[in-house]
CSV table of C-alpha atoms in Angstrom, one decimal:
chain,number,residue,atom,x,y,z
D,184,MET,CA,-13.1,-12.4,19.6
D,185,ILE,CA,-14.2,-13.6,16.2
D,186,VAL,CA,-12.1,-15.8,13.9
D,187,ASP,CA,-12.5,-15.6,10.2
D,188,LEU,CA,-11.0,-18.5,8.2
D,189,HIS,CA,-10.8,-16.8,4.8
D,190,LEU,CA,-10.0,-13.2,3.7
D,191,ASP,CA,-8.2,-12.1,0.5
D,192,LEU,CA,-6.7,-9.0,2.2
D,193,ALA,CA,-3.5,-8.8,0.1
D,194,MET,CA,-5.4,-9.3,-3.1
D,195,ASN,CA,-7.6,-6.3,-2.3
D,196,ALA,CA,-4.5,-4.3,-1.4
D,197,MET,CA,-2.4,-5.1,-4.4
D,198,GLU,CA,-4.9,-5.9,-7.3
D,199,TRP,CA,-7.8,-3.7,-6.2
D,200,ASN,CA,-5.4,-1.0,-4.9
D,201,ARG,CA,-7.3,-0.5,-1.7
D,202,ASP,CA,-5.5,1.0,1.3
D,203,LEU,CA,-7.0,-1.3,4.0
D,204,ARG,CA,-5.8,0.9,6.8
D,205,LEU,CA,-8.6,3.3,5.9
D,206,PRO,CA,-12.3,3.0,7.0
D,207,VAL,CA,-14.5,1.2,4.5
D,208,SER,CA,-16.4,4.4,3.8
D,209,VAL,CA,-13.2,6.1,2.7
D,210,ILE,CA,-12.1,3.2,0.6
D,211,ASN,CA,-15.5,3.3,-1.2
D,212,ALA,CA,-15.5,7.0,-1.7
D,213,ARG,CA,-12.1,6.8,-3.4
D,214,GLU,CA,-13.5,4.3,-5.9
D,215,GLU,CA,-16.5,6.4,-6.9
D,216,GLY,CA,-16.8,6.4,-10.7
D,217,LYS,CA,-14.4,3.5,-11.2
D,218,THR,CA,-15.7,0.6,-13.3
D,219,ASP,CA,-12.6,-1.7,-13.8
D,220,LYS,CA,-13.8,-4.1,-11.1
D,221,PRO,CA,-17.5,-5.2,-10.7
D,222,ASP,CA,-17.4,-4.4,-6.9
D,223,ARG,CA,-15.9,-0.9,-7.1
D,224,GLY,CA,-17.4,1.3,-4.3
D,225,ASN,CA,-18.9,-1.7,-2.6
D,226,ALA,CA,-16.0,-2.8,-0.3
D,227,THR,CA,-16.9,-4.3,3.1
D,228,VAL,CA,-13.5,-5.0,4.6
D,229,SER,CA,-10.8,-2.9,6.1
D,230,LEU,CA,-8.5,-3.4,9.1
D,231,ASP,CA,-10.5,-0.7,10.9
D,232,ALA,CA,-13.8,-2.6,10.3
D,233,LEU,CA,-12.2,-5.9,11.4
D,234,ARG,CA,-11.2,-4.3,14.7
D,235,LYS,CA,-14.7,-2.8,15.2
D,236,GLY,CA,-16.2,-6.2,14.7
D,237,GLY,CA,-13.7,-7.9,17.1
D,238,VAL,CA,-12.2,-10.0,14.3
D,239,GLY,CA,-8.8,-10.4,16.0
D,240,LEU,CA,-7.6,-13.5,14.1
D,241,LEU,CA,-8.0,-14.6,10.5
D,242,VAL,CA,-6.7,-16.7,7.7
D,243,ALA,CA,-5.3,-14.4,5.1
D,244,THR,CA,-4.5,-15.5,1.6
D,245,GLN,CA,-2.0,-15.3,-1.1
D,246,ILE,CA,-3.6,-15.9,-4.5
D,247,GLY,CA,-2.0,-16.0,-8.0
D,248,ARG,CA,-3.7,-18.2,-10.6
D,249,TYR,CA,-2.0,-19.5,-13.7
D,250,VAL,CA,-4.3,-19.7,-16.8
D,251,ALA,CA,-3.5,-21.6,-19.9
D,252,PRO,CA,-3.8,-19.9,-23.3
D,253,GLY,CA,-7.4,-19.7,-24.4
D,254,SER,CA,-8.9,-19.7,-20.9
D,255,HIS,CA,-11.6,-17.2,-20.2
D,256,LEU,CA,-10.6,-17.1,-16.5
D,257,GLN,CA,-8.6,-14.2,-15.0
D,258,GLY,CA,-5.1,-15.0,-14.0
D,259,TRP,CA,-1.4,-14.9,-14.9
D,260,ALA,CA,0.2,-16.1,-18.1
D,261,SER,CA,2.9,-18.2,-16.4
D,262,PRO,CA,3.5,-19.8,-13.0
D,263,GLU,CA,6.5,-17.5,-12.6
D,264,GLN,CA,4.3,-14.4,-12.9
D,265,ALA,CA,1.7,-16.0,-10.5
D,266,TRP,CA,4.5,-16.6,-8.0
D,267,ALA,CA,5.7,-13.0,-8.3
D,268,GLN,CA,2.2,-11.8,-7.6
D,269,THR,CA,2.0,-13.8,-4.4
D,270,GLN,CA,5.4,-12.3,-3.4
D,271,ALA,CA,4.0,-8.8,-3.9
D,272,GLN,CA,1.1,-9.8,-1.6
D,273,LEU,CA,3.5,-11.2,1.0
D,274,ALA,CA,5.4,-7.9,0.9
D,275,TRP,CA,2.2,-6.1,1.7
D,276,TYR,CA,1.6,-8.3,4.8
D,277,ARG,CA,5.2,-7.6,5.9
D,278,VAL,CA,4.6,-3.9,5.6
D,279,MET,CA,1.4,-4.2,7.6
D,280,GLU,CA,3.4,-6.1,10.3
D,281,ALA,CA,6.1,-3.4,10.4
D,282,GLN,CA,3.4,-0.8,11.0
D,283,GLY,CA,1.8,-2.7,13.8
D,284,GLU,CA,-1.4,-3.4,11.8
D,285,MET,CA,-1.1,-7.2,11.6
D,286,LYS,CA,0.9,-10.0,13.3
D,287,GLN,CA,1.7,-13.3,11.5
D,288,ILE,CA,0.9,-16.5,13.4
D,289,THR,CA,3.1,-19.4,12.4
D,290,ASP,CA,3.1,-21.8,15.5
D,291,ARG,CA,1.3,-22.5,18.7
D,292,GLN,CA,3.4,-20.1,20.7
D,293,ASP,CA,2.5,-17.2,18.4
D,294,LEU,CA,-1.1,-18.1,18.7
D,295,GLU,CA,-1.2,-18.2,22.5
D,296,GLU,CA,0.8,-14.9,22.7
D,297,HIS,CA,-1.6,-13.2,20.3
D,298,LEU,CA,-4.7,-14.4,22.2
D,299,VAL,CA,-3.3,-12.9,25.4
D,300,TYR,CA,-2.3,-9.7,23.6
D,301,TRP,CA,-5.7,-9.3,21.9
D,302,GLU,CA,-7.8,-9.9,25.1
D,303,GLU,CA,-5.6,-7.8,27.5
D,304,GLY,CA,-6.9,-4.3,27.6
D,305,TYR,CA,-9.0,-4.7,24.5
D,306,GLU,CA,-11.6,-2.0,25.0
D,307,SER,CA,-15.3,-2.3,24.4
D,308,GLY,CA,-16.9,-1.1,21.1
D,309,GLU,CA,-18.4,1.8,23.0
D,310,ARG,CA,-15.0,2.9,24.4
D,311,ARG,CA,-13.4,2.6,21.0
D,312,GLU,CA,-16.1,4.8,19.4
D,313,GLU,CA,-15.3,7.4,22.0
D,314,GLY,CA,-11.7,7.6,20.8
D,315,GLY,CA,-10.0,4.9,22.7
D,316,ASP,CA,-7.0,3.0,21.3
D,317,MET,CA,-8.4,0.5,18.8
D,318,ARG,CA,-5.3,-0.2,16.8
D,319,LYS,CA,-4.6,-3.7,17.9
D,320,SER,CA,-2.6,-5.9,15.6
D,321,ILE,CA,-4.8,-8.4,13.8
D,322,GLY,CA,-3.4,-11.9,13.9
D,323,TYR,CA,-3.2,-13.8,10.6
D,324,ILE,CA,-2.3,-17.3,9.5
D,325,LEU,CA,-1.1,-17.3,5.9
D,326,SER,CA,-2.8,-19.6,3.3
D,327,LEU,CA,-2.4,-20.1,-0.4
D,328,GLU,CA,-5.6,-20.2,-2.4
D,329,GLY,CA,-4.8,-22.3,-5.4
D,330,ALA,CA,-1.3,-23.8,-5.8
D,331,ASP,CA,-0.7,-22.8,-9.4
D,332,SER,CA,1.9,-20.2,-8.3
D,333,LEU,CA,4.2,-22.9,-6.9
D,334,ILE,CA,6.6,-23.2,-9.8
D,335,ASP,CA,7.8,-26.5,-8.5
D,336,LEU,CA,7.8,-28.2,-5.1
D,337,SER,CA,11.0,-26.5,-4.0
D,338,TYR,CA,8.8,-23.3,-3.9
D,339,LEU,CA,6.6,-24.9,-1.3
D,340,ASP,CA,9.5,-25.2,1.0
D,341,ILE,CA,10.4,-21.5,0.4
D,342,ALA,CA,6.8,-20.6,1.2
D,343,TYR,CA,6.7,-22.7,4.3
D,344,SER,CA,9.9,-20.9,5.5
D,345,TYR,CA,8.1,-17.5,5.3
D,346,GLY,CA,5.1,-18.8,7.2
D,347,LEU,CA,2.7,-20.4,4.8
D,348,ARG,CA,0.7,-22.9,6.8
D,349,ALA,CA,-2.3,-23.9,4.6
D,350,ILE,CA,-2.9,-24.6,0.9
D,351,GLY,CA,-5.9,-25.0,-1.2
D,352,PRO,CA,-4.5,-26.9,-4.2
D,353,ALA,CA,-7.2,-25.6,-6.6
D,354,HIS,CA,-9.2,-22.5,-7.4
D,355,TYR,CA,-11.5,-22.1,-10.4
D,356,GLY,CA,-11.1,-24.3,-13.5
D,357,PRO,CA,-8.3,-26.6,-14.4
D,358,GLY,CA,-5.2,-26.2,-12.2
D,359,ARG,CA,-1.5,-27.2,-12.4
D,360,TYR,CA,-1.9,-29.3,-9.2
D,361,ALA,CA,-5.6,-30.0,-9.0
D,362,ASN,CA,-8.8,-29.2,-10.8
D,363,GLY,CA,-11.2,-26.8,-9.1
D,364,THR,CA,-14.6,-25.3,-9.4
D,365,ASN,CA,-16.4,-26.1,-12.7
D,366,ALA,CA,-13.7,-28.6,-13.7
D,367,THR,CA,-13.5,-32.3,-13.3
D,368,GLY,CA,-10.8,-35.0,-13.1
D,369,LYS,CA,-8.4,-36.4,-10.5
D,370,MET,CA,-5.0,-35.0,-9.6
D,371,GLY,CA,-2.0,-36.2,-11.5
D,372,ARG,CA,1.5,-36.8,-10.1
D,373,ALA,CA,2.2,-33.1,-9.4
D,374,GLY,CA,-0.9,-32.9,-7.1
D,375,MET,CA,-0.1,-36.1,-5.3
D,376,ASP,CA,3.4,-35.0,-4.7
D,377,LEU,CA,2.2,-31.7,-3.4
D,378,LEU,CA,-0.1,-33.5,-0.9
D,379,LYS,CA,2.8,-35.7,0.2
D,380,ARG,CA,5.1,-32.8,0.9
D,381,MET,CA,2.3,-30.9,2.7
D,382,ASP,CA,1.9,-34.0,4.9
D,383,GLU,CA,5.6,-34.0,5.6
D,384,LEU,CA,5.5,-30.4,6.6
D,385,LYS,CA,2.4,-30.9,8.7
D,386,MET,CA,0.5,-28.2,6.7
D,387,ILE,CA,-3.3,-27.8,6.6
D,388,LEU,CA,-5.1,-28.9,3.4
D,389,ASP,CA,-7.9,-26.5,2.4
D,390,CYS,CA,-10.2,-28.6,0.3
D,391,THR,CA,-12.3,-25.5,-0.7
D,392,HIS,CA,-12.6,-25.3,-4.5
D,393,LEU,CA,-11.5,-28.9,-5.2
D,394,CYS,CA,-13.7,-30.5,-7.8
D,395,ASP,CA,-15.5,-33.6,-6.7
D,396,ASP,CA,-13.0,-36.0,-8.2
D,397,ALA,CA,-10.0,-34.2,-6.6
D,398,PHE,CA,-11.9,-33.8,-3.3
D,399,TRP,CA,-12.4,-37.6,-2.8
D,400,GLN,CA,-8.9,-38.4,-4.0
D,401,ALA,CA,-7.2,-35.7,-1.8
D,402,LEU,CA,-9.1,-36.8,1.4
D,403,ASP,CA,-8.0,-40.3,0.7
D,404,LEU,CA,-4.3,-39.5,0.1
D,405,PHE,CA,-3.8,-36.7,2.6
D,406,LYS,CA,-3.5,-37.8,6.3
D,407,GLY,CA,-3.0,-34.4,7.9
D,408,PRO,CA,-5.4,-31.7,9.1
D,409,VAL,CA,-8.1,-30.5,6.8
D,410,TRP,CA,-10.5,-27.6,6.6
D,411,ALA,CA,-12.8,-26.0,4.1
D,412,SER,CA,-12.1,-22.4,4.7
D,413,HIS,CA,-15.1,-21.0,2.8
D,414,ASN,CA,-17.7,-23.4,1.6
D,415,ASN,CA,-21.5,-23.8,1.9
D,416,CYS,CA,-24.0,-26.6,1.3
D,417,ARG,CA,-25.0,-28.1,-2.1
D,418,SER,CA,-28.3,-29.3,-0.6
D,419,ILE,CA,-29.4,-25.6,-0.4
D,420,VAL,CA,-27.6,-24.2,-3.4
D,421,ASP,CA,-27.0,-27.0,-6.0
D,422,HIS,CA,-23.6,-26.2,-7.5
D,423,ASN,CA,-20.3,-28.1,-7.7
D,424,ARG,CA,-18.7,-25.2,-5.7
D,425,GLN,CA,-20.6,-26.4,-2.7
D,426,PHE,CA,-20.3,-29.6,-0.6
D,427,ASP,CA,-22.9,-32.3,-0.8
D,428,ASP,CA,-23.9,-34.1,2.4
D,429,ASP,CA,-21.6,-37.1,1.9
D,430,GLN,CA,-18.6,-34.7,1.6
D,431,ILE,CA,-19.7,-32.9,4.7
D,432,LYS,CA,-20.0,-36.2,6.6
D,433,LEU,CA,-16.4,-37.1,5.5
D,434,LEU,CA,-15.1,-33.8,6.7
D,435,ILE,CA,-16.8,-34.2,10.0
D,436,SER,CA,-15.2,-37.6,10.4
D,437,ARG,CA,-11.8,-36.0,9.7
D,438,GLU,CA,-12.5,-33.4,12.5
D,439,ALA,CA,-12.4,-30.7,9.8
D,440,LEU,CA,-13.7,-27.2,10.0
D,441,ILE,CA,-16.1,-25.7,7.4
D,442,GLY,CA,-16.2,-21.9,7.2
D,443,ALA,CA,-19.4,-20.3,6.0
D,444,ALA,CA,-18.9,-18.0,3.0
D,445,PHE,CA,-20.9,-14.8,2.5
D,446,ASP,CA,-21.0,-14.8,-1.3
D,447,ALA,CA,-24.7,-14.4,-2.1
D,448,TRP,CA,-24.8,-16.8,-5.1
D,449,MET,CA,-23.6,-19.5,-2.7
D,450,ILE,CA,-26.2,-18.6,-0.1
D,451,VAL,CA,-29.5,-18.5,-2.0
D,452,PRO,CA,-30.5,-20.6,-5.0
D,453,GLY,CA,-31.3,-19.1,-8.4
D,454,TRP,CA,-28.8,-16.2,-8.3
D,455,GLU,CA,-28.2,-14.6,-11.7
D,456,ARG,CA,-25.0,-12.6,-12.0
D,457,GLY,CA,-25.6,-9.1,-13.2
D,458,LYS,CA,-29.4,-9.4,-12.5
D,459,SER,CA,-30.0,-10.6,-9.0
D,460,THR,CA,-29.6,-8.3,-6.0
D,461,PRO,CA,-29.4,-9.3,-2.3
D,462,GLU,CA,-32.7,-7.5,-1.7
D,463,ASN,CA,-34.7,-9.1,-4.5
D,464,MET,CA,-33.3,-12.6,-3.6
D,465,HIS,CA,-34.0,-12.0,0.1
D,466,CYS,CA,-30.4,-12.9,0.9
D,467,ASN,CA,-29.6,-12.0,4.4
D,468,ILE,CA,-27.4,-13.3,7.1
D,469,GLY,CA,-30.2,-15.6,8.3
D,470,LYS,CA,-30.1,-17.4,5.0
D,471,LEU,CA,-26.3,-18.0,5.5
D,472,ILE,CA,-27.1,-19.4,9.0
D,473,ASP,CA,-29.3,-21.9,7.2
D,474,HIS,CA,-26.1,-23.4,5.7
D,475,ILE,CA,-24.4,-23.4,9.1
D,476,ASP,CA,-27.4,-25.0,10.7
D,477,HIS,CA,-27.5,-27.7,8.0
D,478,ILE,CA,-24.0,-28.8,8.8
D,479,CYS,CA,-24.7,-28.7,12.6
D,480,GLN,CA,-27.7,-31.0,12.0
D,481,ILE,CA,-25.6,-33.5,10.0
D,482,ALA,CA,-22.9,-33.4,12.7
D,483,GLY,CA,-25.3,-33.5,15.6
D,484,ASN,CA,-23.3,-30.7,17.2
D,485,SER,CA,-21.8,-27.3,16.5
D,486,LEU,CA,-18.1,-28.5,16.5
D,487,HIS,CA,-17.3,-28.4,12.8
D,488,VAL,CA,-18.5,-25.0,11.6
D,489,SER,CA,-16.8,-21.6,11.6
D,490,ILE,CA,-16.9,-18.3,9.8
D,491,GLY,CA,-15.0,-18.2,6.5
D,492,SER,CA,-16.5,-15.0,5.2
D,493,ASP,CA,-14.6,-14.5,1.9
D,494,LEU,CA,-15.9,-10.9,2.0
D,495,ASP,CA,-14.5,-8.8,-0.7
D,496,GLY,CA,-13.2,-11.9,-2.4
D,497,GLY,CA,-13.9,-10.5,-5.9
D,498,TYR,CA,-17.4,-9.2,-4.9
D,499,GLY,CA,-18.8,-6.6,-2.4
D,500,ARG,CA,-22.0,-5.4,-1.0
D,501,GLU,CA,-23.7,-5.9,-4.4
D,502,GLN,CA,-23.3,-9.7,-3.8
D,503,CYS,CA,-23.4,-10.4,-0.1
D,504,PRO,CA,-26.2,-10.4,2.5
D,505,TYR,CA,-28.2,-7.1,2.4
D,506,ASP,CA,-28.0,-6.7,6.2
D,507,LEU,CA,-24.2,-6.6,6.2
D,508,GLU,CA,-22.7,-3.2,5.7
D,509,THR,CA,-19.1,-4.1,6.6
D,510,ILE,CA,-17.3,-7.0,8.1
D,511,ALA,CA,-17.8,-5.4,11.5
D,512,ASP,CA,-21.4,-6.7,11.3
D,513,LEU,CA,-20.2,-10.2,12.0
D,514,ALA,CA,-20.6,-9.1,15.6
D,515,TYR,CA,-24.4,-9.3,15.2
D,516,MET,CA,-24.3,-13.0,14.3
D,517,PRO,CA,-24.4,-14.3,17.9
D,518,GLY,CA,-27.7,-12.6,18.5
D,519,LEU,CA,-29.1,-14.2,15.3
D,520,PHE,CA,-27.9,-17.6,16.5
D,521,SER,CA,-29.5,-17.1,19.9
D,522,LEU,CA,-32.8,-16.4,18.2
D,523,ARG,CA,-32.5,-19.8,16.5
D,524,GLY,CA,-32.1,-21.5,19.9
D,525,TYR,CA,-28.3,-21.9,19.8
D,526,SER,CA,-26.7,-22.0,23.2
D,527,GLU,CA,-23.9,-19.7,24.3
D,528,GLN,CA,-21.5,-22.5,24.0
D,529,ASP,CA,-22.7,-23.3,20.5
D,530,ILE,CA,-22.3,-19.7,19.5
D,531,ASP,CA,-18.9,-19.5,21.0
D,532,ASN,CA,-17.9,-22.6,19.1
D,533,ILE,CA,-19.0,-21.1,15.7
D,534,MET,CA,-17.5,-17.6,16.3
D,535,GLN,CA,-14.1,-18.6,17.6
D,536,ALA,CA,-13.7,-21.7,19.8
D,537,ASN,CA,-13.8,-24.3,17.0
D,538,ALA,CA,-11.1,-22.4,15.1
D,539,LEU,CA,-8.9,-21.9,18.1
D,540,ARG,CA,-9.2,-25.6,19.1
D,541,PHE,CA,-8.3,-26.7,15.5
D,542,LEU,CA,-5.3,-24.3,15.4
D,543,ARG,CA,-4.0,-25.3,18.8
D,544,LYS,CA,-4.1,-28.9,17.7
D,545,ASN,CA,-2.6,-28.5,14.3
D,546,LEU,CA,-0.2,-25.6,14.4
D,547,GLN,CA,3.3,-26.9,15.3
D,548,ASP,CA,5.3,-25.9,18.3
D,549,TYR,CA,7.8,-23.1,17.9
D,550,GLN,CA,11.2,-24.3,16.5
D,551,ASP,CA,14.2,-22.1,16.6
């Protein structure tokens, strides 16, 4: 089984209006001729494709960014509207659960039960292609990408009660709780109070998208579990969205996980939006493995890296490795690691074991 630390499934369902129960080819055919989104007709993710690739557990997001007047960023005009959008996304997850498509994981018992369920009787890819039962429920841990939609801290408790287990306080630009990508500045009182309450609830801090100032501040203040669900290396692609080596070293010292993201501009240097293509930039999965390998070399082991694909996170095949057709192609990554000399244990660590170990340690026991 493969674990993916970051997928914006509900955003795709509710804002992109994609029926993720359908095969990717059908989703793309339905979008032929549409131009309202830059990635129309280039989707890579569906529940069907996840099953075909053996992605049985993932971190699924809610996302609703507030943008102040005059901002060029996309988002909602008030925190209340952003909250309402995250609740529409939550409703979609609930419908998928009711139909047996997905299963929410909120504690260690849920996790262990799901792992047994996924492995028992799960047929090989060959059998599934021959018409076997492939409709296994995909397990998901709920995460909030950007905290802007939390109208105040009382909404954090509401979210925790419905199963939210991880939060990335920032997204792009200035945020209500923390500044994110392309912004600067430390967190104010609201952000510090958010971290304190997350600590009390034993939630996971996702430091992806935190600007450098907020990153160092948050890692100093927050004492609980940390991951970077979808982040690559600044030493390869020099941008503030990526982590520099000192940040990576700090995350390693905190026993954090760093999920490798498949967005092409984060993989290869010199990407120009609207001009570059994966082919002319020679962006393939091997170039992404360079980022994973860089982290492994810093750590001296393979214990702090995972997959955090962020596929269809506002982009599609026009901006991801050219040798990836759908998310099912994650299943080819073990072979690529093997060609690099990675051991079977290293490969297992990256594809699932690191994530499972982290979750077993940091999800709480079931409480009635």
